């Protein structure tokens, strides 16, 4: 059993946070498009960002801010324009955004972090942003997480939110998160934004290490289409308002906090993968028997990212050969005669040898997932064993449907 419980509240569930989401006129659709998360006190800040060589101005800005000072009080996110590949003017827009929100909140601009999402090559609509900043500040609320979650999405069909609570010492500690993403999703990272809040007291170095490991086991283990983005950002704040003893070195309390942080990130990551553009189900791949966790995750990510595997799942075709082929090209050595593959409860390959199985029943299992309850009965489980090692890793993806092409063929038109 997990050493925590699910609670309501998203990023405002931890003590000392407010959030807001408004319509500022950034999106042509007229839907909410400006979000703000605010800590009542200075919070330890950590971040993990896209590895793309083409980075949005907000990514460069946040990296520089966190290198200079690993703390923050505010995260401002605009949706509609990515402000990526917009040259020097795009970076100047980012600086102006940070100064404007800092002035409105009466804090230092050094305590502001930024994120953007939308169409690459488009600058932020600064007139709309300028007029929207006073409104989003005025809308800040201790119950504003849902509004913020709704204001950061683009092609998402649903918002993504989670909050968990555990006990550290004799006091509750909470972690909440919101995220967006449904396309351009692939490890390292993808068109995804995730914001996490925590009320524990934790050292900056430890918080950054925890977040990096949690990212590897969550957002860097999902894939929708093999494309990564220019704007990927995972930002986490820890403001210490739980008044629990400071966690400054690795130990039982740090391990518990990281486990809960990872659980929050994994929930958000799975929600992103399930919401993949045109998807009808979530795919979870678990690999066991590898030399180490990294090797297991590499195999799992290759299988989850295979277009042929994803297409077979959409077609409700229990074609285990595509799973075997993907595992074999993952770049991780293993003995073919040790390979085992299961689809749900259907054992299809054992010791490298094909087995007889009920194909109609296996196909029905895939069909059932496509109509299952969201993040409950809508998951296709693929289990792969490659040997006798201790390495275990998971990855998540979704099926590849006709609608994915439709959505992305018309993205800017």
Coordinates of N, CA, C and O in Angstrom, one line a residue, residues 13 84 86 139 189 193 204 233-234 267 292 312 314 323 353:
X13 N -3.6 22.4 -3.0 CA -3.8 21.6 -1.9 C -2.6 21.8 -0.8 O -2.9 21.8 0.4
X84 N 8.5 30.2 -29.3 CA 9.7 29.5 -29.6 C 10.1 29.8 -31.0 O 9.3 30.0 -31.9
X86 N 11.5 32.5 -32.0 CA 11.0 33.9 -32.2 C 12.1 34.9 -32.1 O 11.8 36.1 -32.0
X139 N -7.5 37.3 -9.7 CA -8.3 36.0 -9.6 C -7.6 35.0 -8.7 O -8.2 33.9 -8.5
X189 N 11.9 16.0 -23.2 CA 10.6 15.5 -22.8 C 9.7 15.8 -24.1 O 10.1 15.5 -25.1
X193 N 3.7 20.5 -20.2 CA 4.0 21.4 -19.1 C 3.5 20.7 -17.9 O 2.4 20.2 -17.9
X204 N 17.6 22.7 -1.6 CA 17.5 22.9 -3.0 C 18.1 21.7 -3.8 O 17.6 21.3 -4.8
X233 N 8.5 21.8 -20.0 CA 9.0 22.3 -18.7 C 8.2 21.6 -17.6 O 7.0 21.4 -17.6
X234 N 9.0 21.1 -16.6 CA 8.5 20.6 -15.3 C 9.1 21.4 -14.2 O 10.4 21.4 -14.1
X267 N 1.2 10.0 -12.2 CA -0.2 10.2 -12.5 C -0.4 11.2 -13.6 O -1.2 11.0 -14.6
X292 N 19.6 -3.5 -15.4 CA 19.3 -2.4 -14.5 C 18.0 -1.7 -14.9 O 17.4 -2.0 -15.9
X312 N -1.2 -1.6 -34.0 CA -1.8 -2.9 -33.7 C -2.8 -2.8 -32.6 O -3.9 -3.4 -32.6
X314 N -4.5 -0.2 -31.7 CA -5.7 0.5 -32.2 C -6.6 -0.4 -33.1 O -7.8 -0.3 -33.0
X323 N 5.8 -6.4 -30.8 CA 6.3 -6.2 -29.4 C 7.8 -6.7 -29.4 O 8.7 -6.1 -28.9
X353 N 9.8 -18.8 -27.4 CA 9.0 -19.7 -28.2 C 7.6 -19.2 -28.2 O 7.0 -18.9 -27.2

